[in-house]
Amino acid sequence: MRQRGQLVDAALDKFVPRRDYFPAKLHSAVRHSLFSGGKRLRPVLVLAAAEACGGSARDVLPAACALECIHTYSLIHDDLPAMDDDDLRRGQPTCHKVFGEAAAILAGDGLLTLAFELMARCPVRDDRQLAAIRLLAQASGMAGMVGGQMADIDAEGEEVSLPLLQYIHTHKTGRLIQASVLIGGALAGGTPAQLKALGVFGETMGLAFQIADDILNVVGTQEQLGKSTGTDSARGKATYPAYFGLEESRRQAQALLERGLAALEPFGRRAAPLRALANFTVQREV
Ligand code: GRG
């Protein structure tokens, strides 16, 4: 992940305007959030999925960067006072704390828009590019992350049903993780069977990732995670540990991991990086 993350960092540095490029406040705000030590999980998933389908990491690198742009925009907006009102992200003061709310909103908007430009810059067949752009729009928009975020905010302090909790988790976080592997596979020309398998893998990983995130919010520390912890319970958020308790949440994350790994079987050794990323997703401490 570290090695692949560096490849992504170098490409992002090339795609994003320099800090001093006018208007400097906007580009400084974008770079502050984009280069603050994220794990680059989503872009690395794009690269690994493309390679599992026999494609080349280099051809899908702009799309991998697009996933990180969308993810970073979502974090910037999520941290705003109107949403989660957080002061710390990736071990740094949040974007609006440093640059003000207007710049943070615009930095998020700029990253969201840049993502779609980058999606259109992958040197692959047009039909594959169009399919990938559509997947990203669906996963990040109202039928995906934006819808999940709305439901999450609306459910704060409420008692939620299991179907609502699952909707929030699969949409707020899960869809973008699933889209990462589907986009890698689609750009690499994966067969329908391969894309179906990646869809199952991505769906299980997306939910497992959010369950692990919920668990870390309870048992992790601010030093370890670079963000405030214990915040979910303080805000009355809908989480797996709140609904099921810690032990059952861990068991469900492990069961999802096993389902996800089973879906990768037809890929053989080419899916070794995806398997490693899946294990990391569930067992991570950062
Ligand atoms: C504002 C439209 C809009 C959506 C926001 C993703 C999201 C939706 C909100 C973030 C809230 C949150 C912290 C969710 C937990 C899952 C998550 C996205 C964690 C952070 O992802 P990592 O661990 O972060 O991949 P790094 O910093 O490593 O990139």
GROMACS .gro file of C-alpha atoms and ligand atoms in nm, residues 37-42 68 71 73-75 77-78 83-84 89-90 140 145-146 149 172-173 209-210 213 227 284 286, ligand 1:
model
   58
   37GLY     CA    1  -0.129   1.158   0.506
   38GLY     CA    2  -0.437   0.964   0.392
   39LYS     CA    3  -0.394   0.591   0.348
   40ARG     CA    4  -0.492   0.607  -0.024
   41LEU     CA    5  -0.697   0.291   0.020
   42ARG     CA    6  -0.949   0.370  -0.255
   68GLU     CA    7  -0.899   1.004  -0.378
   71HIS     CA    8  -1.293   1.085  -0.088
   73TYR     CA    9  -1.387   1.626  -0.084
   74SER     CA   10  -1.624   1.417   0.126
   75LEU     CA   11  -1.397   1.443   0.430
   77HIS     CA   12  -1.734   1.871   0.370
   78ASP     CA   13  -1.805   1.615   0.643
   83MET     CA   14  -2.204   1.850   0.931
   84ASP     CA   15  -1.975   1.678   1.184
   89ARG     CA   16  -0.843   1.513   1.036
   90ARG     CA   17  -0.545   1.299   0.935
  140SER     CA   18  -2.067   0.928  -0.505
  145MET     CA   19  -2.238   0.861  -0.068
  146VAL     CA   20  -2.444   1.183  -0.068
  149GLN     CA   21  -2.450   1.117   0.439
  172LYS     CA   22  -2.205   0.671   0.313
  173THR     CA   23  -1.885   0.469   0.285
  209PHE     CA   24  -1.454  -0.097   0.629
  210GLN     CA   25  -1.726   0.111   0.794
  213ASP     CA   26  -1.423   0.245   1.139
  227LYS     CA   27  -0.888   1.231   1.426
  284ARG     CA   28  -0.638  -0.215   1.050
  286VAL     CA   29  -0.530   0.324   1.152
  287GRG     C1   30  -2.000   1.524   0.262
  287GRG     C2   31  -2.123   1.421   0.066
  287GRG     C3   32  -2.045   1.406   0.188
  287GRG     C4   33  -2.018   1.283   0.228
  287GRG     C5   34  -1.936   1.250   0.344
  287GRG     C6   35  -1.733   0.968   0.380
  287GRG     C7   36  -1.827   1.061   0.443
  287GRG     C8   37  -1.942   1.104   0.366
  287GRG     C9   38  -1.806   1.110   0.564
  287GRG    C10   39  -1.691   1.081   0.643
  287GRG    C11   40  -1.734   1.038   0.776
  287GRG    C12   41  -1.650   0.928   0.814
  287GRG    C13   42  -1.531   0.959   0.897
  287GRG    C14   43  -1.684   0.806   0.777
  287GRG    C15   44  -1.607   0.692   0.815
  287GRG    C16   45  -1.547   0.624   0.699
  287GRG    C17   46  -1.442   0.702   0.643
  287GRG    C18   47  -1.471   0.762   0.513
  287GRG    C19   48  -1.327   0.711   0.707
  287GRG    C20   49  -1.210   0.781   0.655
  287GRG     O1   50  -1.155   0.705   0.550
  287GRG     P1   51  -1.006   0.655   0.556
  287GRG     O2   52  -0.983   0.579   0.685
  287GRG     O3   53  -0.930   0.793   0.566
  287GRG     O4   54  -0.974   0.583   0.430
  287GRG     P2   55  -0.786   0.837   0.514
  287GRG     O5   56  -0.758   0.961   0.595
  287GRG     O6   57  -0.687   0.729   0.541
  287GRG     O7   58  -0.801   0.865   0.370
   0.00000   0.00000   0.00000
